[in-house]
Amino acid sequence: MIDQLIFFLGGRDAEMCEIRKILEDNQIPFNDKKLSWGAKASAYAEELENSGNAAPALVELEVDIPLPENRIIIDHHSENSGKDVQTSIEQAAELLGIKLTRRQKLIAANDRGWIDGLKQAGAAEEEIAEIRLYDRQCQGVTEEEEQAAEKAIRNIEMTGNVAVVHFPGKHTSPVMDRLYGKYANILVITPETVNFSGEGKYVQKLAAQFPNGWYGGELPEKGFWGMEKQKNFRIEKILNTLEGI
């Protein structure tokens, strides 16, 4: 373990909330602006500049500014993702020299492989439900979004073997969680983003075709991909990419 560390936390989900708890319990200094997914290092530009001699540990933050030479990158997305790669909470625990609890190991399994990952880790149904609820709460999913998800999944459109859902909320997890086990491939379109969950071959194709997004999961077998909608966004471009596989 490095003597002096200061953490900078990225987009919130169950894993990020739990990393914060670990830091609090071990009295490790950190900065947490409770950012959303796709968070960038520049959100902490001033804090990084004033971090002194401590080694800054950036957790799931896109590097878009120059960083100190002693910085540590903790991530489990894009080229750092995969079923055999440590999740961010596992990387943080190793860096700090601590052992994860059973629940924290399940949170890592959830981050790596969603509900399938939890099942493979031996989670009971009650544990799966609790961790998925905790994940949605950490993301900031509202009760209105939970209710909107119920309505949205009644109007699923099938494109090949991909279930397409138009969702008026910000967070996709209330839709994805409700559709688990019903469709192999799911595409959720929100007012601001487009998000896919399913077979690895689709994830890899989307990541290659639309490099400005994010992706991860248990690749190469299965995973997730998403991106912010750009100007002149056309869903046909996404669907054509999926149909071409």
PDB file of C-alpha atoms in Angstrom:
ATOM      1  CA  MET A   1       0.000   0.000   0.000  1.00  0.00           C
ATOM      2  CA  ILE A   2       1.224   3.490  -0.853  1.00  0.00           C
ATOM      3  CA  ASP A   3       1.755   5.664   2.244  1.00  0.00           C
ATOM      4  CA  GLN A   4      -0.240   8.666   1.036  1.00  0.00           C
ATOM      5  CA  LEU A   5      -3.296   8.269  -1.146  1.00  0.00           C
ATOM      6  CA  ILE A   6      -6.214  10.469  -2.043  1.00  0.00           C
ATOM      7  CA  PHE A   7      -9.103   9.025  -4.012  1.00  0.00           C
ATOM      8  CA  PHE A   8     -11.242  10.708  -6.659  1.00  0.00           C
ATOM      9  CA  LEU A   9     -14.522   8.901  -7.252  1.00  0.00           C
ATOM     10  CA  GLY A  10     -16.327   8.565 -10.574  1.00  0.00           C
ATOM     11  CA  GLY A  11     -19.886   7.760 -11.655  1.00  0.00           C
ATOM     12  CA  ARG A  12     -22.091   6.452  -8.887  1.00  0.00           C
ATOM     13  CA  ASP A  13     -23.445   2.942  -8.675  1.00  0.00           C
ATOM     14  CA  ALA A  14     -23.349   0.213  -6.022  1.00  0.00           C
ATOM     15  CA  GLU A  15     -19.629  -0.334  -6.525  1.00  0.00           C
ATOM     16  CA  MET A  16     -18.763   3.361  -6.209  1.00  0.00           C
ATOM     17  CA  CYS A  17     -20.941   3.754  -3.112  1.00  0.00           C
ATOM     18  CA  GLU A  18     -19.213   0.780  -1.534  1.00  0.00           C
ATOM     19  CA  ILE A  19     -15.739   2.065  -2.409  1.00  0.00           C
ATOM     20  CA  ARG A  20     -16.666   5.306  -0.648  1.00  0.00           C
ATOM     21  CA  LYS A  21     -17.770   3.296   2.408  1.00  0.00           C
ATOM     22  CA  ILE A  22     -14.442   1.426   2.435  1.00  0.00           C
ATOM     23  CA  LEU A  23     -12.556   4.716   2.298  1.00  0.00           C
ATOM     24  CA  GLU A  24     -14.645   6.166   5.120  1.00  0.00           C
ATOM     25  CA  ASP A  25     -14.220   3.059   7.287  1.00  0.00           C
ATOM     26  CA  ASN A  26     -10.450   3.123   6.773  1.00  0.00           C
ATOM     27  CA  GLN A  27     -10.115   6.912   7.083  1.00  0.00           C
ATOM     28  CA  ILE A  28      -8.634   7.279   3.600  1.00  0.00           C
ATOM     29  CA  PRO A  29      -9.050  10.810   2.167  1.00  0.00           C
ATOM     30  CA  PHE A  30     -11.232  11.099  -0.906  1.00  0.00           C
ATOM     31  CA  ASN A  31     -13.185  13.488  -3.112  1.00  0.00           C
ATOM     32  CA  ASP A  32     -16.675  12.530  -4.218  1.00  0.00           C
ATOM     33  CA  LYS A  33     -18.796  14.899  -6.275  1.00  0.00           C
ATOM     34  CA  LYS A  34     -21.427  12.179  -6.756  1.00  0.00           C
ATOM     35  CA  LEU A  35     -20.971  12.209 -10.503  1.00  0.00           C
ATOM     36  CA  SER A  36     -22.919  10.257 -13.104  1.00  0.00           C
ATOM     37  CA  TRP A  37     -21.573   7.576 -15.443  1.00  0.00           C
ATOM     38  CA  GLY A  38     -19.130   8.894 -18.007  1.00  0.00           C
ATOM     39  CA  ALA A  39     -17.481  11.125 -15.394  1.00  0.00           C
ATOM     40  CA  LYS A  40     -14.211  12.829 -16.346  1.00  0.00           C
ATOM     41  CA  ALA A  41     -11.069  13.644 -14.405  1.00  0.00           C
ATOM     42  CA  SER A  42     -11.542  17.321 -15.255  1.00  0.00           C
ATOM     43  CA  ALA A  43     -14.451  17.390 -12.799  1.00  0.00           C
ATOM     44  CA  TYR A  44     -11.726  17.331 -10.119  1.00  0.00           C
ATOM     45  CA  ALA A  45      -9.192  19.573 -11.861  1.00  0.00           C
ATOM     46  CA  GLU A  46      -8.845  21.974  -8.921  1.00  0.00           C
ATOM     47  CA  GLU A  47      -8.751  19.211  -6.298  1.00  0.00           C
ATOM     48  CA  LEU A  48      -6.123  17.279  -8.266  1.00  0.00           C
ATOM     49  CA  GLU A  49      -3.959  20.369  -8.518  1.00  0.00           C
ATOM     50  CA  ASN A  50      -4.139  20.784  -4.738  1.00  0.00           C
ATOM     51  CA  SER A  51      -3.541  17.128  -3.824  1.00  0.00           C
ATOM     52  CA  GLY A  52       0.019  17.847  -2.661  1.00  0.00           C
ATOM     53  CA  ASN A  53       2.396  14.879  -2.413  1.00  0.00           C
ATOM     54  CA  ALA A  54      -0.385  12.303  -2.061  1.00  0.00           C
ATOM     55  CA  ALA A  55      -0.799   9.883  -4.960  1.00  0.00           C
ATOM     56  CA  PRO A  56      -4.180  10.560  -6.580  1.00  0.00           C
ATOM     57  CA  ALA A  57      -6.183   7.384  -7.225  1.00  0.00           C
ATOM     58  CA  LEU A  58      -8.768   8.024  -9.942  1.00  0.00           C
ATOM     59  CA  VAL A  59     -11.679   5.598  -9.866  1.00  0.00           C
ATOM     60  CA  GLU A  60     -13.558   5.184 -13.160  1.00  0.00           C
ATOM     61  CA  LEU A  61     -12.777   8.672 -14.399  1.00  0.00           C
ATOM     62  CA  GLU A  62     -12.071   9.321 -18.057  1.00  0.00           C
ATOM     63  CA  VAL A  63      -8.658  10.946 -18.327  1.00  0.00           C
ATOM     64  CA  ASP A  64      -9.227  14.199 -20.227  1.00  0.00           C
ATOM     65  CA  ILE A  65      -6.627  16.416 -18.522  1.00  0.00           C
ATOM     66  CA  PRO A  66      -2.909  16.084 -17.705  1.00  0.00           C
ATOM     67  CA  LEU A  67      -2.365  14.139 -14.474  1.00  0.00           C
ATOM     68  CA  PRO A  68       0.457  13.928 -11.933  1.00  0.00           C
ATOM     69  CA  GLU A  69       3.056  11.256 -12.694  1.00  0.00           C
ATOM     70  CA  ASN A  70       2.265   9.418  -9.476  1.00  0.00           C
ATOM     71  CA  ARG A  71      -1.438   9.019 -10.311  1.00  0.00           C
ATOM     72  CA  ILE A  72      -3.097   5.617 -10.039  1.00  0.00           C
ATOM     73  CA  ILE A  73      -5.854   4.606 -12.440  1.00  0.00           C
ATOM     74  CA  ILE A  74      -8.566   2.269 -11.167  1.00  0.00           C
ATOM     75  CA  ASP A  75     -11.060   1.212 -13.810  1.00  0.00           C
ATOM     76  CA  HIS A  76     -13.009  -1.721 -15.225  1.00  0.00           C
ATOM     77  CA  HIS A  77     -14.435  -0.295 -18.431  1.00  0.00           C
ATOM     78  CA  SER A  78     -13.569  -0.259 -22.133  1.00  0.00           C
ATOM     79  CA  GLU A  79     -10.132  -1.801 -22.727  1.00  0.00           C
ATOM     80  CA  ASN A  80      -9.861  -2.438 -18.974  1.00  0.00           C
ATOM     81  CA  SER A  81     -12.995  -4.609 -18.879  1.00  0.00           C
ATOM     82  CA  GLY A  82     -13.425  -8.365 -19.094  1.00  0.00           C
ATOM     83  CA  LYS A  83     -14.603 -11.355 -17.093  1.00  0.00           C
ATOM     84  CA  ASP A  84     -11.062 -12.132 -15.919  1.00  0.00           C
ATOM     85  CA  VAL A  85     -10.166  -8.549 -14.963  1.00  0.00           C
ATOM     86  CA  GLN A  86     -10.491  -7.207 -11.425  1.00  0.00           C
ATOM     87  CA  THR A  87     -13.405  -4.846 -10.876  1.00  0.00           C
ATOM     88  CA  SER A  88     -12.731  -1.376  -9.507  1.00  0.00           C
ATOM     89  CA  ILE A  89     -13.690  -2.308  -5.950  1.00  0.00           C
ATOM     90  CA  GLU A  90     -11.338  -5.299  -6.104  1.00  0.00           C
ATOM     91  CA  GLN A  91      -8.539  -3.080  -7.416  1.00  0.00           C
ATOM     92  CA  ALA A  92      -9.171  -0.531  -4.653  1.00  0.00           C
ATOM     93  CA  ALA A  93      -9.153  -3.238  -1.976  1.00  0.00           C
ATOM     94  CA  GLU A  94      -5.875  -4.647  -3.267  1.00  0.00           C
ATOM     95  CA  LEU A  95      -4.315  -1.185  -3.338  1.00  0.00           C
ATOM     96  CA  LEU A  96      -5.403  -0.582   0.259  1.00  0.00           C
ATOM     97  CA  GLY A  97      -4.424  -4.055   1.421  1.00  0.00           C
ATOM     98  CA  ILE A  98      -7.856  -4.979   2.767  1.00  0.00           C
ATOM     99  CA  LYS A  99     -10.152  -7.978   2.330  1.00  0.00           C
ATOM    100  CA  LEU A 100     -13.621  -7.549   0.916  1.00  0.00           C
ATOM    101  CA  THR A 101     -16.636  -8.802   2.849  1.00  0.00           C
ATOM    102  CA  ARG A 102     -19.028 -11.311   1.264  1.00  0.00           C
ATOM    103  CA  ARG A 103     -21.437  -8.509   0.381  1.00  0.00           C
ATOM    104  CA  GLN A 104     -18.647  -6.463  -1.187  1.00  0.00           C
ATOM    105  CA  LYS A 105     -17.570  -9.490  -3.222  1.00  0.00           C
ATOM    106  CA  LEU A 106     -21.146  -9.804  -4.441  1.00  0.00           C
ATOM    107  CA  ILE A 107     -21.144  -6.109  -5.357  1.00  0.00           C
ATOM    108  CA  ALA A 108     -18.004  -6.796  -7.396  1.00  0.00           C
ATOM    109  CA  ALA A 109     -19.740  -9.752  -9.072  1.00  0.00           C
ATOM    110  CA  ASN A 110     -22.728  -7.521  -9.828  1.00  0.00           C
ATOM    111  CA  ASP A 111     -20.481  -4.903 -11.409  1.00  0.00           C
ATOM    112  CA  ARG A 112     -18.726  -7.488 -13.542  1.00  0.00           C
ATOM    113  CA  GLY A 113     -21.677  -9.576 -14.654  1.00  0.00           C
ATOM    114  CA  TRP A 114     -24.930  -8.014 -13.435  1.00  0.00           C
ATOM    115  CA  ILE A 115     -27.514 -10.585 -12.239  1.00  0.00           C
ATOM    116  CA  ASP A 116     -25.739 -13.451 -14.007  1.00  0.00           C
ATOM    117  CA  GLY A 117     -22.569 -12.475 -12.157  1.00  0.00           C
ATOM    118  CA  LEU A 118     -24.403 -12.502  -8.839  1.00  0.00           C
ATOM    119  CA  LYS A 119     -25.815 -15.944  -9.527  1.00  0.00           C
ATOM    120  CA  GLN A 120     -22.406 -17.295 -10.517  1.00  0.00           C
ATOM    121  CA  ALA A 121     -21.033 -15.914  -7.242  1.00  0.00           C
ATOM    122  CA  GLY A 122     -23.611 -17.919  -5.289  1.00  0.00           C
ATOM    123  CA  ALA A 123     -25.904 -15.062  -4.274  1.00  0.00           C
ATOM    124  CA  ALA A 124     -29.318 -16.010  -2.924  1.00  0.00           C
ATOM    125  CA  GLU A 125     -32.426 -14.493  -4.527  1.00  0.00           C
ATOM    126  CA  GLU A 126     -32.828 -12.138  -1.558  1.00  0.00           C
ATOM    127  CA  GLU A 127     -29.219 -10.968  -1.917  1.00  0.00           C
ATOM    128  CA  ILE A 128     -29.666 -10.384  -5.645  1.00  0.00           C
ATOM    129  CA  ALA A 129     -32.797  -8.304  -5.079  1.00  0.00           C
ATOM    130  CA  GLU A 130     -31.124  -6.275  -2.318  1.00  0.00           C
ATOM    131  CA  ILE A 131     -27.953  -5.548  -4.290  1.00  0.00           C
ATOM    132  CA  ARG A 132     -29.826  -4.646  -7.457  1.00  0.00           C
ATOM    133  CA  LEU A 133     -32.047  -2.255  -5.450  1.00  0.00           C
ATOM    134  CA  TYR A 134     -28.956  -0.783  -3.767  1.00  0.00           C
ATOM    135  CA  ASP A 135     -27.333  -0.329  -7.181  1.00  0.00           C
ATOM    136  CA  ARG A 136     -30.335   1.533  -8.550  1.00  0.00           C
ATOM    137  CA  GLN A 137     -30.527   3.716  -5.442  1.00  0.00           C
ATOM    138  CA  CYS A 138     -26.832   4.591  -5.704  1.00  0.00           C
ATOM    139  CA  GLN A 139     -27.337   5.545  -9.343  1.00  0.00           C
ATOM    140  CA  GLY A 140     -30.111   7.902  -8.291  1.00  0.00           C
ATOM    141  CA  VAL A 141     -33.048   6.026  -9.817  1.00  0.00           C
ATOM    142  CA  THR A 142     -36.286   7.674  -8.715  1.00  0.00           C
ATOM    143  CA  GLU A 143     -39.628   6.065  -7.884  1.00  0.00           C
ATOM    144  CA  GLU A 144     -41.031   7.846 -10.941  1.00  0.00           C
ATOM    145  CA  GLU A 145     -38.444   6.056 -13.096  1.00  0.00           C
ATOM    146  CA  GLU A 146     -39.352   2.711 -11.523  1.00  0.00           C
ATOM    147  CA  GLN A 147     -42.986   3.277 -12.448  1.00  0.00           C
ATOM    148  CA  ALA A 148     -42.091   4.562 -15.923  1.00  0.00           C
ATOM    149  CA  ALA A 149     -40.066   1.388 -16.529  1.00  0.00           C
ATOM    150  CA  GLU A 150     -43.171  -0.722 -15.878  1.00  0.00           C
ATOM    151  CA  LYS A 151     -44.999   1.187 -18.598  1.00  0.00           C
ATOM    152  CA  ALA A 152     -42.106   1.264 -21.059  1.00  0.00           C
ATOM    153  CA  ILE A 153     -41.568  -2.504 -21.120  1.00  0.00           C
ATOM    154  CA  ARG A 154     -45.168  -3.011 -22.226  1.00  0.00           C
ATOM    155  CA  ASN A 155     -44.236  -1.464 -25.572  1.00  0.00           C
ATOM    156  CA  ILE A 156     -41.151  -3.465 -26.524  1.00  0.00           C
ATOM    157  CA  GLU A 157     -40.245  -3.545 -30.204  1.00  0.00           C
ATOM    158  CA  MET A 158     -38.217  -6.439 -31.594  1.00  0.00           C
ATOM    159  CA  THR A 159     -35.480  -5.827 -34.174  1.00  0.00           C
ATOM    160  CA  GLY A 160     -34.056  -9.216 -35.045  1.00  0.00           C
ATOM    161  CA  ASN A 161     -33.164 -10.719 -31.672  1.00  0.00           C
ATOM    162  CA  VAL A 162     -32.809  -7.349 -29.960  1.00  0.00           C
ATOM    163  CA  ALA A 163     -35.560  -6.007 -27.687  1.00  0.00           C
ATOM    164  CA  VAL A 164     -35.829  -2.233 -28.113  1.00  0.00           C
ATOM    165  CA  VAL A 165     -37.328  -0.102 -25.347  1.00  0.00           C
ATOM    166  CA  HIS A 166     -37.957   3.642 -25.461  1.00  0.00           C
ATOM    167  CA  PHE A 167     -37.691   4.936 -21.901  1.00  0.00           C
ATOM    168  CA  PRO A 168     -38.411   8.534 -20.792  1.00  0.00           C
ATOM    169  CA  GLY A 169     -36.210   8.324 -17.680  1.00  0.00           C
ATOM    170  CA  LYS A 170     -32.493   8.994 -17.226  1.00  0.00           C
ATOM    171  CA  HIS A 171     -31.325   5.668 -15.773  1.00  0.00           C
ATOM    172  CA  THR A 172     -31.703   2.411 -17.695  1.00  0.00           C
ATOM    173  CA  SER A 173     -31.311  -0.042 -14.810  1.00  0.00           C
ATOM    174  CA  PRO A 174     -35.016  -0.143 -13.834  1.00  0.00           C
ATOM    175  CA  VAL A 175     -35.760  -1.314 -17.382  1.00  0.00           C
ATOM    176  CA  MET A 176     -32.819  -3.711 -17.656  1.00  0.00           C
ATOM    177  CA  ASP A 177     -33.505  -5.317 -14.274  1.00  0.00           C
ATOM    178  CA  ARG A 178     -37.130  -5.984 -15.134  1.00  0.00           C
ATOM    179  CA  LEU A 179     -36.206  -7.591 -18.447  1.00  0.00           C
ATOM    180  CA  TYR A 180     -33.471  -9.862 -17.064  1.00  0.00           C
ATOM    181  CA  GLY A 181     -33.841 -13.412 -18.361  1.00  0.00           C
ATOM    182  CA  LYS A 182     -36.540 -12.476 -20.875  1.00  0.00           C
ATOM    183  CA  TYR A 183     -34.350 -11.276 -23.748  1.00  0.00           C
ATOM    184  CA  ALA A 184     -30.757 -12.078 -24.660  1.00  0.00           C
ATOM    185  CA  ASN A 185     -30.160  -8.593 -26.075  1.00  0.00           C
ATOM    186  CA  ILE A 186     -31.745  -5.354 -24.893  1.00  0.00           C
ATOM    187  CA  LEU A 187     -31.441  -1.833 -26.284  1.00  0.00           C
ATOM    188  CA  VAL A 188     -32.802   1.003 -24.131  1.00  0.00           C
ATOM    189  CA  ILE A 189     -33.147   4.455 -25.645  1.00  0.00           C
ATOM    190  CA  THR A 190     -33.543   7.421 -23.289  1.00  0.00           C
ATOM    191  CA  PRO A 191     -33.832  11.137 -24.127  1.00  0.00           C
ATOM    192  CA  GLU A 192     -30.068  11.541 -23.614  1.00  0.00           C
ATOM    193  CA  THR A 193     -28.439   8.134 -24.158  1.00  0.00           C
ATOM    194  CA  VAL A 194     -28.655   4.808 -25.929  1.00  0.00           C
ATOM    195  CA  ASN A 195     -27.696   1.666 -24.014  1.00  0.00           C
ATOM    196  CA  PHE A 196     -27.217  -2.008 -24.904  1.00  0.00           C
ATOM    197  CA  SER A 197     -26.915  -5.124 -22.761  1.00  0.00           C
ATOM    198  CA  GLY A 198     -26.353  -8.582 -24.196  1.00  0.00           C
ATOM    199  CA  GLU A 199     -24.032 -10.779 -26.214  1.00  0.00           C
ATOM    200  CA  GLY A 200     -20.378  -9.808 -26.352  1.00  0.00           C
ATOM    201  CA  LYS A 201     -20.225  -9.799 -30.147  1.00  0.00           C
ATOM    202  CA  TYR A 202     -22.797  -7.000 -30.235  1.00  0.00           C
ATOM    203  CA  VAL A 203     -21.006  -5.036 -27.518  1.00  0.00           C
ATOM    204  CA  GLN A 204     -17.690  -5.256 -29.352  1.00  0.00           C
ATOM    205  CA  LYS A 205     -19.246  -4.244 -32.666  1.00  0.00           C
ATOM    206  CA  LEU A 206     -21.004  -1.245 -31.131  1.00  0.00           C
ATOM    207  CA  ALA A 207     -17.843  -0.182 -29.297  1.00  0.00           C
ATOM    208  CA  ALA A 208     -15.868  -0.309 -32.539  1.00  0.00           C
ATOM    209  CA  GLN A 209     -18.535   1.483 -34.574  1.00  0.00           C
ATOM    210  CA  PHE A 210     -19.232   4.167 -31.944  1.00  0.00           C
ATOM    211  CA  PRO A 211     -15.935   4.731 -30.059  1.00  0.00           C
ATOM    212  CA  ASN A 212     -17.148   7.743 -28.077  1.00  0.00           C
ATOM    213  CA  GLY A 213     -19.253   5.578 -25.794  1.00  0.00           C
ATOM    214  CA  TRP A 214     -18.498   3.265 -22.870  1.00  0.00           C
ATOM    215  CA  TYR A 215     -18.591  -0.500 -22.502  1.00  0.00           C
ATOM    216  CA  GLY A 216     -17.682  -3.306 -20.120  1.00  0.00           C
ATOM    217  CA  GLY A 217     -18.945  -6.457 -18.443  1.00  0.00           C
ATOM    218  CA  GLU A 218     -17.978 -10.114 -18.807  1.00  0.00           C
ATOM    219  CA  LEU A 219     -16.420  -9.694 -22.212  1.00  0.00           C
ATOM    220  CA  PRO A 220     -15.913 -11.336 -24.608  1.00  0.00           C
ATOM    221  CA  GLU A 221     -18.988 -13.416 -23.728  1.00  0.00           C
ATOM    222  CA  LYS A 222     -21.457 -10.706 -22.711  1.00  0.00           C
ATOM    223  CA  GLY A 223     -21.506  -7.145 -21.512  1.00  0.00           C
ATOM    224  CA  PHE A 224     -22.913  -3.668 -21.926  1.00  0.00           C
ATOM    225  CA  TRP A 225     -22.368  -0.627 -24.135  1.00  0.00           C
ATOM    226  CA  GLY A 226     -23.745   2.896 -24.141  1.00  0.00           C
ATOM    227  CA  MET A 227     -23.223   6.394 -25.454  1.00  0.00           C
ATOM    228  CA  GLU A 228     -24.642   9.877 -25.219  1.00  0.00           C
ATOM    229  CA  LYS A 229     -26.785  10.879 -28.153  1.00  0.00           C
ATOM    230  CA  GLN A 230     -24.957  13.125 -30.572  1.00  0.00           C
ATOM    231  CA  LYS A 231     -26.426  15.833 -32.793  1.00  0.00           C
ATOM    232  CA  ASN A 232     -28.485  14.392 -35.634  1.00  0.00           C
ATOM    233  CA  PHE A 233     -28.713  11.080 -33.754  1.00  0.00           C
ATOM    234  CA  ARG A 234     -30.556   8.393 -35.693  1.00  0.00           C
ATOM    235  CA  ILE A 235     -31.470   5.117 -34.032  1.00  0.00           C
ATOM    236  CA  GLU A 236     -31.277   3.478 -37.464  1.00  0.00           C
ATOM    237  CA  LYS A 237     -27.477   3.682 -37.283  1.00  0.00           C
ATOM    238  CA  ILE A 238     -27.482   1.599 -34.106  1.00  0.00           C
ATOM    239  CA  LEU A 239     -30.037  -0.887 -35.402  1.00  0.00           C
ATOM    240  CA  ASN A 240     -28.204  -1.309 -38.706  1.00  0.00           C
ATOM    241  CA  THR A 241     -25.031  -2.094 -36.794  1.00  0.00           C
ATOM    242  CA  LEU A 242     -26.821  -4.742 -34.726  1.00  0.00           C
ATOM    243  CA  GLU A 243     -28.548  -6.248 -37.749  1.00  0.00           C
ATOM    244  CA  GLY A 244     -25.251  -6.494 -39.595  1.00  0.00           C
ATOM    245  CA  ILE A 245     -23.821  -9.049 -37.180  1.00  0.00           C
TER     246      ILE A 245
END
